[in-house]
PDB file of C-alpha atoms and ligand atoms in Angstrom:
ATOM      1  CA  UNK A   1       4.018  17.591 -14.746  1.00  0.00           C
ATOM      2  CA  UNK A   2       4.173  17.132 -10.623  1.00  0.00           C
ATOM      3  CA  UNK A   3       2.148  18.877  -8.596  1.00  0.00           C
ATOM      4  CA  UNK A   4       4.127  20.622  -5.821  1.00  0.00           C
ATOM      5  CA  UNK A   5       4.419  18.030  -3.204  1.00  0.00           C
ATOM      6  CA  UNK A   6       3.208  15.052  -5.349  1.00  0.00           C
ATOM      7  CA  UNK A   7       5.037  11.577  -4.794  1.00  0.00           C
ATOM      8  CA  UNK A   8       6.912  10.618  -7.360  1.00  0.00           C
ATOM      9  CA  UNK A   9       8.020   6.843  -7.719  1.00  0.00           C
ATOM     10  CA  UNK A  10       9.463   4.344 -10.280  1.00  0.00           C
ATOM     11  CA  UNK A  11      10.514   0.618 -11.500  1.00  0.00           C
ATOM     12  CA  UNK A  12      13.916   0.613 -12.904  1.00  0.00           C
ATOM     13  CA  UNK A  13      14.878  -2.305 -14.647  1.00  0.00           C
ATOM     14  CA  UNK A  14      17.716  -2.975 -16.169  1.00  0.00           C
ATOM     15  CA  UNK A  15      17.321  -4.612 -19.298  1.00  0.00           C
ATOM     16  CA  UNK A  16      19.906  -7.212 -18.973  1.00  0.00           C
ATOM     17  CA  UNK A  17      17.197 -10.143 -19.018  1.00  0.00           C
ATOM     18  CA  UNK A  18      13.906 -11.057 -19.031  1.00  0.00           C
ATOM     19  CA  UNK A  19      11.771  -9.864 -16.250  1.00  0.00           C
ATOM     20  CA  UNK A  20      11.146 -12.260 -13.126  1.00  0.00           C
ATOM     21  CA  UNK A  21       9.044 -12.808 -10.216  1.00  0.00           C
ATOM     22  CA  UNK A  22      11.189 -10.509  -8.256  1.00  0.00           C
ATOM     23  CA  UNK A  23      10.794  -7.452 -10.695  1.00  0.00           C
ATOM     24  CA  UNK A  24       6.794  -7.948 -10.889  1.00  0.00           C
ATOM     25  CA  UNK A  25       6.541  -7.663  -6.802  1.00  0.00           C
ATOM     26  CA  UNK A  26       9.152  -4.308  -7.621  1.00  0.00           C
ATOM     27  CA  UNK A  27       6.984  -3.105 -10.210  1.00  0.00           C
ATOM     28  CA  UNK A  28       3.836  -3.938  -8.277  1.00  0.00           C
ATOM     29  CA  UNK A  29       4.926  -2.291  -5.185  1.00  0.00           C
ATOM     30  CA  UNK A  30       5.945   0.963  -6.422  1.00  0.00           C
ATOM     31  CA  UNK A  31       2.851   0.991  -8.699  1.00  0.00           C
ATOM     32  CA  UNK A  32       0.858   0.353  -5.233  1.00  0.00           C
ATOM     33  CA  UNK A  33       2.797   2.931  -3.346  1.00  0.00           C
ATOM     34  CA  UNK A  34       2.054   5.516  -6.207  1.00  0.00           C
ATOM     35  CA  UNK A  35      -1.851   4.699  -6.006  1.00  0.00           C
ATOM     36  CA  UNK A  36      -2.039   4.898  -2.549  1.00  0.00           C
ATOM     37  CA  UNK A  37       0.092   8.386  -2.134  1.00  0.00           C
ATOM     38  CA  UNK A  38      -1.874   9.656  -5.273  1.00  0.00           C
ATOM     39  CA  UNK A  39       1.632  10.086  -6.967  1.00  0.00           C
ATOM     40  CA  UNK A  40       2.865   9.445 -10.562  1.00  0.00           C
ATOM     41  CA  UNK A  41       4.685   6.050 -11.424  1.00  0.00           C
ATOM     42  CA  UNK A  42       7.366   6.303 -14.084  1.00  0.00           C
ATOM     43  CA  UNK A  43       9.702   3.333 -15.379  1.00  0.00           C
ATOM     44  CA  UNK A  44      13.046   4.276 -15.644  1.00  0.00           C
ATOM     45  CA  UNK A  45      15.390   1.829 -18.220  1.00  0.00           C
ATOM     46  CA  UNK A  46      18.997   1.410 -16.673  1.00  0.00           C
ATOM     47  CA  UNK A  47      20.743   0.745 -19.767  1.00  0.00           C
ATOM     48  CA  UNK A  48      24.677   1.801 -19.044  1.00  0.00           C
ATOM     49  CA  UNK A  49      25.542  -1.595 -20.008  1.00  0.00           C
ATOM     50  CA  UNK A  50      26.343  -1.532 -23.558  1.00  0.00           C
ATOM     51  CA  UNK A  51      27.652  -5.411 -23.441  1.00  0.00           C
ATOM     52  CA  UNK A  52      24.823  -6.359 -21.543  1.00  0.00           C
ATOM     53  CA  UNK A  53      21.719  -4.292 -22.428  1.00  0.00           C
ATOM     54  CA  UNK A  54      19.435  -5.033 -25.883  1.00  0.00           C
ATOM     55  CA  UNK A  55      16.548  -4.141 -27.356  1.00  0.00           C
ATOM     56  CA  UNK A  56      14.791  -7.150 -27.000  1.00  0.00           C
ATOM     57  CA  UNK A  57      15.063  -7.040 -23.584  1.00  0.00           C
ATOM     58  CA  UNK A  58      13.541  -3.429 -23.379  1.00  0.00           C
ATOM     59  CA  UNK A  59      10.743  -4.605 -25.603  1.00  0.00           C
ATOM     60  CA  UNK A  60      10.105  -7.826 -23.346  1.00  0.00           C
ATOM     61  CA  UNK A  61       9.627  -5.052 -20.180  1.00  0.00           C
ATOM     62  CA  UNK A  62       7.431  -2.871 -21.691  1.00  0.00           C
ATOM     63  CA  UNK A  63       5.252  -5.854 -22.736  1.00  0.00           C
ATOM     64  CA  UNK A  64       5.597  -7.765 -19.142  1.00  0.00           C
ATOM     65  CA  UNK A  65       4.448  -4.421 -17.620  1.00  0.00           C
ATOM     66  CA  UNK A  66       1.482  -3.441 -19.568  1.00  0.00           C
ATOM     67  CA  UNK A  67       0.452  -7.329 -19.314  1.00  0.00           C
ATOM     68  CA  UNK A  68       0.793  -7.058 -16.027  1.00  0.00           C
ATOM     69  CA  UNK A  69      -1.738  -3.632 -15.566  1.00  0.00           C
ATOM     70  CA  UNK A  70       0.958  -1.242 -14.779  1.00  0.00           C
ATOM     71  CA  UNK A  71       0.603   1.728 -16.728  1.00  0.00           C
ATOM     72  CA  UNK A  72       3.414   3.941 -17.069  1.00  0.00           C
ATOM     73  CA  UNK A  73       3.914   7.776 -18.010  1.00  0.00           C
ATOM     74  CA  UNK A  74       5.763   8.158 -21.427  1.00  0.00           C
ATOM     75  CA  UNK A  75       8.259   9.463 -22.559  1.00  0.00           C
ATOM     76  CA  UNK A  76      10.852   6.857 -20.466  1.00  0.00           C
ATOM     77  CA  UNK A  77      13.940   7.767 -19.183  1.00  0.00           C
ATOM     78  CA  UNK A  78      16.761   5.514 -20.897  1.00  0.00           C
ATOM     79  CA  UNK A  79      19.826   5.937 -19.225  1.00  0.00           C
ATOM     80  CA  UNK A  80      21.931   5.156 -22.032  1.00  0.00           C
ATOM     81  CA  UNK A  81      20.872   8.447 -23.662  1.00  0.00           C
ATOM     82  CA  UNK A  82      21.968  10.852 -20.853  1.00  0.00           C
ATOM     83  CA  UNK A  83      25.364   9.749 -20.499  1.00  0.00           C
ATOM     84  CA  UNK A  84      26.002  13.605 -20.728  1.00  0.00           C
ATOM     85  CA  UNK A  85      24.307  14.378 -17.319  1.00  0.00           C
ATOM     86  CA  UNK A  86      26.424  11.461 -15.610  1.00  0.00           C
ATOM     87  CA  UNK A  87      29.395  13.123 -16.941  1.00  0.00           C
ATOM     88  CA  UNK A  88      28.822  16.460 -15.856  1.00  0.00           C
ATOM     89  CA  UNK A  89      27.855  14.957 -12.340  1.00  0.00           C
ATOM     90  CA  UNK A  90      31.459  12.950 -12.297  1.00  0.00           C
ATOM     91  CA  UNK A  91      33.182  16.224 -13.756  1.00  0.00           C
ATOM     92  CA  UNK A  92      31.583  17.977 -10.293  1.00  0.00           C
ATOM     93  CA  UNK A  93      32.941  15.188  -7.958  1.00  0.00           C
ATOM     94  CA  UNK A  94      36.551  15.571 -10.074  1.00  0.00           C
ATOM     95  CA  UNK A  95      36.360  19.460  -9.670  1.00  0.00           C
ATOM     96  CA  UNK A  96      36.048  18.776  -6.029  1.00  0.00           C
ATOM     97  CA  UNK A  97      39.216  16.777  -5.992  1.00  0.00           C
ATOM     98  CA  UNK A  98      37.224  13.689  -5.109  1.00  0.00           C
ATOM     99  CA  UNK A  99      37.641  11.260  -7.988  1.00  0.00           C
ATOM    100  CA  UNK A 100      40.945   9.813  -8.968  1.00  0.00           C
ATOM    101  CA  UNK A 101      41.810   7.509 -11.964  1.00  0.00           C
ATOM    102  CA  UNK A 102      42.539   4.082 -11.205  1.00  0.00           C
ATOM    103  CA  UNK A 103      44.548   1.655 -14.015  1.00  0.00           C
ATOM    104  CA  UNK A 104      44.899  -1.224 -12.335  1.00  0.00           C
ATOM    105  CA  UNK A 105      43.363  -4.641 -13.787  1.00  0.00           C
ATOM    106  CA  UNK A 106      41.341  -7.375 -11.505  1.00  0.00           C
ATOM    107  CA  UNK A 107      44.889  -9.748 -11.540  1.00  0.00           C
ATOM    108  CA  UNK A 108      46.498  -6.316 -10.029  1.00  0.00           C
ATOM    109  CA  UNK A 109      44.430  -5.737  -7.262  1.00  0.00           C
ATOM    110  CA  UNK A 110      44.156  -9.375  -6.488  1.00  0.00           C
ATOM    111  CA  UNK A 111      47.782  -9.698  -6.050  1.00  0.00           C
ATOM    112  CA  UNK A 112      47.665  -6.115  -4.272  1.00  0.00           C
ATOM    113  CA  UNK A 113      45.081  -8.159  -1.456  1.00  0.00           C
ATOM    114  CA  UNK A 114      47.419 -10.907  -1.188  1.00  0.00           C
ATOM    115  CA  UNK A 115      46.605 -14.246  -0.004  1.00  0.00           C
ATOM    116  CA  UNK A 116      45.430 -13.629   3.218  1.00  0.00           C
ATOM    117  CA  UNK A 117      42.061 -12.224   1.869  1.00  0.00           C
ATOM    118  CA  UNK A 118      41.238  -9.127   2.041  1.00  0.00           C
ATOM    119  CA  UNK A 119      38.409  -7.290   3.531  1.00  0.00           C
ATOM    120  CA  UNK A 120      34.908  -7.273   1.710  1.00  0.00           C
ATOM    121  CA  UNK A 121      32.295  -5.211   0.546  1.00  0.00           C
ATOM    122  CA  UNK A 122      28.686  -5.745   1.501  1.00  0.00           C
ATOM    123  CA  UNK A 123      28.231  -7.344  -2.065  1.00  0.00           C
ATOM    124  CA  UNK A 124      31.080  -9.729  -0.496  1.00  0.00           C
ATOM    125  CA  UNK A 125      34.085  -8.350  -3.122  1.00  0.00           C
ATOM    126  CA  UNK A 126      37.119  -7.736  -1.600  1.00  0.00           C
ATOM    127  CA  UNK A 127      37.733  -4.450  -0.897  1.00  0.00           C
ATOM    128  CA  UNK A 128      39.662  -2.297  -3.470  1.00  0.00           C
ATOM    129  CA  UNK A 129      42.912  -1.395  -1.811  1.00  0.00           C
ATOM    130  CA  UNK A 130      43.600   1.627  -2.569  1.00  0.00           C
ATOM    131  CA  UNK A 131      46.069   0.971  -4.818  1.00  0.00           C
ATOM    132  CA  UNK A 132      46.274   3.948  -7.152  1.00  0.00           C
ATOM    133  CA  UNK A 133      44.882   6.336  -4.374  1.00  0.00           C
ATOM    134  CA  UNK A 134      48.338   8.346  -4.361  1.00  0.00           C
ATOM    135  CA  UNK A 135      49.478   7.922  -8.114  1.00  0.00           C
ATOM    136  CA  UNK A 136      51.414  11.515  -8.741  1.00  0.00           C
ATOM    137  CA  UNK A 137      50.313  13.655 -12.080  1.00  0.00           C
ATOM    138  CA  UNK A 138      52.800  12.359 -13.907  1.00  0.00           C
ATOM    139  CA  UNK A 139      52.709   8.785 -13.635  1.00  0.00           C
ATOM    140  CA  UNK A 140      48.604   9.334 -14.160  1.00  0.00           C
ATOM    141  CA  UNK A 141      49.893  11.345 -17.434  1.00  0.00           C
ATOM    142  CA  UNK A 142      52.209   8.566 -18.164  1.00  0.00           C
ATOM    143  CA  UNK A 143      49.568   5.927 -17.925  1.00  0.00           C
ATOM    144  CA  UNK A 144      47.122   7.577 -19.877  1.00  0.00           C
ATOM    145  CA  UNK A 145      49.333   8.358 -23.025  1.00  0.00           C
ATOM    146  CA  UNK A 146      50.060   4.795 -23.052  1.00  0.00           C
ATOM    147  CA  UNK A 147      46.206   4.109 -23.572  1.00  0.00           C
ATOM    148  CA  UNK A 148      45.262   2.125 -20.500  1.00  0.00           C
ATOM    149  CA  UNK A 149      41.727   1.569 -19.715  1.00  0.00           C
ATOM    150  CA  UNK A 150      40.660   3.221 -16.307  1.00  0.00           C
ATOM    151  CA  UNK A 151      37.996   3.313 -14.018  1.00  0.00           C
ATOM    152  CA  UNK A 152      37.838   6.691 -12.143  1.00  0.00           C
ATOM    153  CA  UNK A 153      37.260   6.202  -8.189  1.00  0.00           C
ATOM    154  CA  UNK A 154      35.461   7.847  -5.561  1.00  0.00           C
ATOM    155  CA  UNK A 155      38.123   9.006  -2.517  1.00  0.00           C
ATOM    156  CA  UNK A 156      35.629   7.972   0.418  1.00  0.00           C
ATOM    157  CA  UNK A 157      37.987   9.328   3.002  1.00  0.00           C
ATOM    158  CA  UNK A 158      38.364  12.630   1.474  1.00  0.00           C
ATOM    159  CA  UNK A 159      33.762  11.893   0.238  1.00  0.00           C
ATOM    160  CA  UNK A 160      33.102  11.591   4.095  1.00  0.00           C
ATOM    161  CA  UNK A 161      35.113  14.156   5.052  1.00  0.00           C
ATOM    162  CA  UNK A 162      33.207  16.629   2.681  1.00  0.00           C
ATOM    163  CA  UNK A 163      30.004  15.464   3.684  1.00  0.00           C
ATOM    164  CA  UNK A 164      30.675  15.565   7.457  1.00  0.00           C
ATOM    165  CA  UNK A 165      31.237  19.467   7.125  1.00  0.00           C
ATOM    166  CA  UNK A 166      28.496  19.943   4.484  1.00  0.00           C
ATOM    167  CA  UNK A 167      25.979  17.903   6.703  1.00  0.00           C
ATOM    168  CA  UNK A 168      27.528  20.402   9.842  1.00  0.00           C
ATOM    169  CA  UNK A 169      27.293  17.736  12.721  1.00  0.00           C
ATOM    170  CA  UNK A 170      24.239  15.871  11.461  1.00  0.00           C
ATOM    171  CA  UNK A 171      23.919  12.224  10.531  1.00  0.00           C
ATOM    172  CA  UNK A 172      24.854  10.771   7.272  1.00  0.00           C
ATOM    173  CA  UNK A 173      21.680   9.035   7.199  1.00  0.00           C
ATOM    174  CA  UNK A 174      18.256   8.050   5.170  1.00  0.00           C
ATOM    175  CA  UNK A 175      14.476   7.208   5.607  1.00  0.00           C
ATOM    176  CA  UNK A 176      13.533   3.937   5.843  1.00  0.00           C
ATOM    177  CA  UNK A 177       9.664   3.540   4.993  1.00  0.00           C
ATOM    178  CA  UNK A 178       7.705   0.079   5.817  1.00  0.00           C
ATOM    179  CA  UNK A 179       4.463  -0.632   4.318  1.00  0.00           C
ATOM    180  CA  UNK A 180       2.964  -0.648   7.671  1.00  0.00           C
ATOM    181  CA  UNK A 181       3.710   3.143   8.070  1.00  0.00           C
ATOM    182  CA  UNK A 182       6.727   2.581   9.769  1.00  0.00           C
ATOM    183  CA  UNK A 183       9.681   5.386   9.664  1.00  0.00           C
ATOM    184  CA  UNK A 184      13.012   4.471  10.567  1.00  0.00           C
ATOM    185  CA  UNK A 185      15.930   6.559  10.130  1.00  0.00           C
ATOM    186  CA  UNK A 186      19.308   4.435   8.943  1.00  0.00           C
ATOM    187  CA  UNK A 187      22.742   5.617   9.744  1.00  0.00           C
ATOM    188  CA  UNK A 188      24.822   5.476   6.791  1.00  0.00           C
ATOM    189  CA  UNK A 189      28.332   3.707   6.987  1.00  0.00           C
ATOM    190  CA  UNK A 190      29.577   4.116   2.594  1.00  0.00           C
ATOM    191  CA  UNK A 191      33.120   3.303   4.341  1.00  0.00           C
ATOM    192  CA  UNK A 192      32.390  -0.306   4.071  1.00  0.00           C
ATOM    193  CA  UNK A 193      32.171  -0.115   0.067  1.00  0.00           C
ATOM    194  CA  UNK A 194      35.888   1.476   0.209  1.00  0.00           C
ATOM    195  CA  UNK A 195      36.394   4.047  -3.222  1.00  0.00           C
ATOM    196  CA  UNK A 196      33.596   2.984  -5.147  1.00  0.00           C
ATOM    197  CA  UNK A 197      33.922   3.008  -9.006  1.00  0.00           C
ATOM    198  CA  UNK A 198      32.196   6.233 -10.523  1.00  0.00           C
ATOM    199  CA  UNK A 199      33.147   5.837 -13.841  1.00  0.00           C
ATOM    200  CA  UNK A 200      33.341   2.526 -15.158  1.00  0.00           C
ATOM    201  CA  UNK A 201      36.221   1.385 -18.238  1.00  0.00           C
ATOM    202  CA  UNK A 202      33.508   1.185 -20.693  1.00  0.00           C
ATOM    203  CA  UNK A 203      30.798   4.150 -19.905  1.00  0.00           C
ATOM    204  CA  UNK A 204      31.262   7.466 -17.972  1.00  0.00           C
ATOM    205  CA  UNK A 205      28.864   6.435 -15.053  1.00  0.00           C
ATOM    206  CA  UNK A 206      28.377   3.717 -12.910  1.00  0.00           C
ATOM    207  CA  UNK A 207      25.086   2.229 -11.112  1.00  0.00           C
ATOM    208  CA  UNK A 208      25.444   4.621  -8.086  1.00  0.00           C
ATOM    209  CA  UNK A 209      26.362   7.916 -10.173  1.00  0.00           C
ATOM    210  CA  UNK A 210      23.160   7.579 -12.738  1.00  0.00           C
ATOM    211  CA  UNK A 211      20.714   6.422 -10.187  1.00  0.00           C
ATOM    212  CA  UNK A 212      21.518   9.215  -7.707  1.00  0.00           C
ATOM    213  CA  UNK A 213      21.671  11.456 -10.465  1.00  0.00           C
ATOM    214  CA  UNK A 214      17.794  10.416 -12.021  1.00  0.00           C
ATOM    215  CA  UNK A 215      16.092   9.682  -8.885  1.00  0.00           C
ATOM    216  CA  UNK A 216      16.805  13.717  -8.537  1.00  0.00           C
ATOM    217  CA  UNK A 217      16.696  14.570 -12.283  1.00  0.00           C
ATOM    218  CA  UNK A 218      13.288  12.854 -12.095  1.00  0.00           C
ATOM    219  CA  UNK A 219      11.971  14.614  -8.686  1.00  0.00           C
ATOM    220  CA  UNK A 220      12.249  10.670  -7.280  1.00  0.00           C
ATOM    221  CA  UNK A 221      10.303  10.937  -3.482  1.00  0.00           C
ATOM    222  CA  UNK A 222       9.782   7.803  -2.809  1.00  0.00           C
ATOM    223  CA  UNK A 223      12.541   4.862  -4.247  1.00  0.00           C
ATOM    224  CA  UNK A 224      11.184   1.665  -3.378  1.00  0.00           C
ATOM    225  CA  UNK A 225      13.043  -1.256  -4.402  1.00  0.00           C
ATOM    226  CA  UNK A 226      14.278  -4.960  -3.696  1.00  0.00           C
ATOM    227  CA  UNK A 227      16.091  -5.164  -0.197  1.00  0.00           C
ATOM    228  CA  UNK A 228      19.273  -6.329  -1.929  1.00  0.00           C
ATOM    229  CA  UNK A 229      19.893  -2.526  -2.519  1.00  0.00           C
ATOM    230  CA  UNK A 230      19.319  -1.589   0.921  1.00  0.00           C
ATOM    231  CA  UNK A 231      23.053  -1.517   1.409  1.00  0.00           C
ATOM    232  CA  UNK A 232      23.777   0.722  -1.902  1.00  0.00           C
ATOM    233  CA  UNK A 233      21.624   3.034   0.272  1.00  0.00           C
ATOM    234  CA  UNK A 234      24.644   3.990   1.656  1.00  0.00           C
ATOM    235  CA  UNK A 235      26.556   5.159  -0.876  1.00  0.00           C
ATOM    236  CA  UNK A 236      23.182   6.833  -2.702  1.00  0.00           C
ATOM    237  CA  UNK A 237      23.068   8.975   0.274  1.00  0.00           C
ATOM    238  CA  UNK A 238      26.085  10.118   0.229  1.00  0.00           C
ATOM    239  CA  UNK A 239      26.675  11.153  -3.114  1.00  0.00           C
ATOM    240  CA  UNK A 240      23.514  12.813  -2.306  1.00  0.00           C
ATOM    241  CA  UNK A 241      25.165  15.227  -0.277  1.00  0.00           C
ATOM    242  CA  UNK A 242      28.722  15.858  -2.318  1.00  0.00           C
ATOM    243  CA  UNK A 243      25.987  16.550  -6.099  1.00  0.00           C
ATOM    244  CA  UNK A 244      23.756  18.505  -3.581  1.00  0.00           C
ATOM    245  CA  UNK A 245      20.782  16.794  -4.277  1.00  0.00           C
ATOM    246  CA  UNK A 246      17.646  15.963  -2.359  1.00  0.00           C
ATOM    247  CA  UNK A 247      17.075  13.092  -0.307  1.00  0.00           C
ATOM    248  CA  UNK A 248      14.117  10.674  -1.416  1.00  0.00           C
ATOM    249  CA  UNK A 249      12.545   8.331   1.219  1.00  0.00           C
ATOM    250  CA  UNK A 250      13.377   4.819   0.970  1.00  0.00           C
ATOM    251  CA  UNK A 251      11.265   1.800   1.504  1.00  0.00           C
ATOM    252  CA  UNK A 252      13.276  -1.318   0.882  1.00  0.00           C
ATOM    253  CA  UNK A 253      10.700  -4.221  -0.514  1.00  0.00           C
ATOM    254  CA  UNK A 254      11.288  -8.324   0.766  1.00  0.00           C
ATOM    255  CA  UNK A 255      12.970 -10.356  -2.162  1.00  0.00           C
ATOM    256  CA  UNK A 256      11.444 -13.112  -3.894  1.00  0.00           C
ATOM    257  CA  UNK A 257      14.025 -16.322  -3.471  1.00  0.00           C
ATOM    258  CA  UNK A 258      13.492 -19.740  -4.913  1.00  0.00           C
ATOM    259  CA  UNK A 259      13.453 -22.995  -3.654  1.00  0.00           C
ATOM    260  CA  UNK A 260      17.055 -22.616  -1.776  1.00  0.00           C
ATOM    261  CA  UNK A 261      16.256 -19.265  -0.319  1.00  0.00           C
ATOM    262  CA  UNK A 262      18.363 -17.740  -3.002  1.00  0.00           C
ATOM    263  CA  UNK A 263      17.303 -14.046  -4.767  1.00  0.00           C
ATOM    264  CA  UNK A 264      15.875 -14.951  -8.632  1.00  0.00           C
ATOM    265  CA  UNK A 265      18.375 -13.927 -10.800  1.00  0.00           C
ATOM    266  CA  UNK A 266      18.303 -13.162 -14.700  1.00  0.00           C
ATOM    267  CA  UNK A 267      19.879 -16.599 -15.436  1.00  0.00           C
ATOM    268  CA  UNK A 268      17.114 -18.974 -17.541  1.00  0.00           C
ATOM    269  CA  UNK A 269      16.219 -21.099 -14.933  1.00  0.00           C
ATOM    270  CA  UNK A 270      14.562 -18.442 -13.058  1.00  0.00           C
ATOM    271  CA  UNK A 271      10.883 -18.340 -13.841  1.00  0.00           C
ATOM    272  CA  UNK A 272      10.176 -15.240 -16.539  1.00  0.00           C
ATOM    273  CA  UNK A 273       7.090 -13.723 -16.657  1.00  0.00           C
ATOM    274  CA  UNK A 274       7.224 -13.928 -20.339  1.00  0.00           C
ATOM    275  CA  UNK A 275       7.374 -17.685 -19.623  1.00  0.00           C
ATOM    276  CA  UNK A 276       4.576 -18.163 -16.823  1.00  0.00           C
ATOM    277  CA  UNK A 277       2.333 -15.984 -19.338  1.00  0.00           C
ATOM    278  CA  UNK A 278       2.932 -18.634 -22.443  1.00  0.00           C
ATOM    279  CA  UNK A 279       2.453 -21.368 -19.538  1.00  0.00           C
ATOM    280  CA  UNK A 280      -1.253 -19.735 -18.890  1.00  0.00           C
ATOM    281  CA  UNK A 281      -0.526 -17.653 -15.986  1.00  0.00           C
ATOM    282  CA  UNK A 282      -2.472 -14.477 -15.328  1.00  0.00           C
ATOM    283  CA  UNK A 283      -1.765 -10.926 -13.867  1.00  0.00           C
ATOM    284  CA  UNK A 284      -3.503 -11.835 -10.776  1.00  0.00           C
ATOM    285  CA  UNK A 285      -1.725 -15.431 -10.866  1.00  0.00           C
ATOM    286  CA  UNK A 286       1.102 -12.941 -10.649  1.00  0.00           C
ATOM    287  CA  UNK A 287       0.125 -11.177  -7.714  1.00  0.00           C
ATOM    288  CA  UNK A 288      -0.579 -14.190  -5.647  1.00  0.00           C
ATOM    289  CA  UNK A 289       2.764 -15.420  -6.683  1.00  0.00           C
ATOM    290  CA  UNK A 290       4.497 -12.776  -5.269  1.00  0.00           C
ATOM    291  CA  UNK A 291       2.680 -12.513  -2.003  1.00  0.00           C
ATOM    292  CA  UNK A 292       0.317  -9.779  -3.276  1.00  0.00           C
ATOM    293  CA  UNK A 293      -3.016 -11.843  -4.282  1.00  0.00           C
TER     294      UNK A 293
HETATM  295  N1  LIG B   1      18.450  -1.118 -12.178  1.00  0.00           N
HETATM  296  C1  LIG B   1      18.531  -1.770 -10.896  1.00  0.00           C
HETATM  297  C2  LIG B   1      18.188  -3.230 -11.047  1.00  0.00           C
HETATM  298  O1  LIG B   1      17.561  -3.619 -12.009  1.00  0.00           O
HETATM  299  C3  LIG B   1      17.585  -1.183  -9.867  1.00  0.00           C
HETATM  300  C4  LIG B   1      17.987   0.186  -9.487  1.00  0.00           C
HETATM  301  C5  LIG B   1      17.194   0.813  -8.343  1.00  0.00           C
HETATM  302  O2  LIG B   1      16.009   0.505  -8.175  1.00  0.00           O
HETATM  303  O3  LIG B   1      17.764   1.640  -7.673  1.00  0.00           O
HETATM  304  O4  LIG B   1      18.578  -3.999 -10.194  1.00  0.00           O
END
């Protein structure tokens, strides 16, 4: 149980790989920020990818973590088992009239960009363009009966519009939080992402829906992650305001990157912890690894 007014925080890993370097100094950090606010640390598992996610890789967390001296609070969150709550959070962004479905395949909306190239997202995919924004009840009825796989969408211009007259003149905006005690406040743009995927083909959430959705199921107040998600910030925020949930504060941690100033990713060259351990490396070669000795 919280306390009134006691931080909450939390690692959330998706178990897609092994853990890295970049996930200790995530892990680390929010463990550090929890100990020095005097709040509780959970570990959240981001499981919505059923092609992706296994077992083994949950396992291979849980053991990297307590290796590395980060206790967590049981029972865990798995996403995977609250696909419910994601649904009924989509269902409220459909009921107000700001979700559509959208059939079309990758080839389709390729063509749709044309040559030229279209614009891109801060991930640096082209922008969707809108190409099933307007499709009429019947030719969504139509497409359903003959069984295509859809994704449903997020309407941004109709999203900001909401927002703008829920927020009543204020900024669409977030904390920022630096180590040093620093506050910043971030204007939001989720424009540049264009109509975000809610509900993927496969599951009945996305990223953005079930993190928004746990960081306030879970009483969230401080989300500090890698700086690669500072731009998802946007969209967070936003759906924020349409679910009517609470804001967290956001600090935004450095990334690790290897030799070529590129972010560690889950691919097997990337140095595991699992695999530093069986070299001989310790928690606290760890720590100075990431910059935290
Ligand atoms: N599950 C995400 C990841 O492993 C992190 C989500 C978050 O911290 O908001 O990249």
């Amino acid at each position: 149980m919280s306390l009134p007014d006691q931080p909450v925080l939390r690692f959330a890993p998706s178990p897609n790989g092994a853990l890295h370097l970049g996930h200790a100094l995530s892990a680390l950090t929010a463990w550090a920020w929890a100990q020095r606010l005097g709040g509780r640390f959970l570990v959240r598992i981001e499981d919505i990818d059923p092609e992706r996610s296994s077992e083994a890789h949950v396992k291979g967390i849980f053991r990297d973590l307590a290796w590395l001296g980060v206790p967590w609070e049981e029972p865990v969150l798995r996403q995977s088992q609250h696909l419910d709550r994601y649904e009924a959070a989509a269902a409220r962004l459909a009921h107000l009239g700001l979700l559509y479905p959208c059939f079309a395949s990758r080839r389709e909306i390729a063509e749709a960009n044309g040559s030229q190239g279209a614009p891109r997202d801060p991930d640096g995919a082209p922008l969707y363009p809108g190409l099933h924004r307007g499709l009429t009840p019947e030719e969504i009825a139509a497409r359903r009966q003959s069984g295509k796989p859809f994704v449903m969408r997020l309407d941004m211009a109709k999203a900001l519009a909401l927002a703008h007259g829920r927020l009543g003149g204020a900024p669409l905006d977030f904390i920022e939080l630096d180590e040093a005690g620093g506050v910043q406040r971030v204007a939001c743009d989720p424009a540049r992402w264009g109509d975000v995927v809610i509900q993927r083909k496969d599951v009945p959430t996305s990223y953005h829906l079930s993190v928004v959705v746990d960081d306030a199921f879970q009483g969230i107040t401080h989300v500090t992650r890698g700086r690669d998600l500072f731009v998802s910030t946007d969209v967070h925020r936003l759906l924020q305001v349409l679910l009517d949930l609470p804001a967290p504060l956001y600090a935004h941690h450095r990334l690790i990157v290897d030799e070529s100033g590129r972010k560690l990713a889950k691919s097997a060259r990337d140095t595991s912890l699992a695999e530093l351990r069986a070299a001989g490396a310790s928690p606290a070669d760890i720590r100075r690894m990431v910059g935290l000795g």
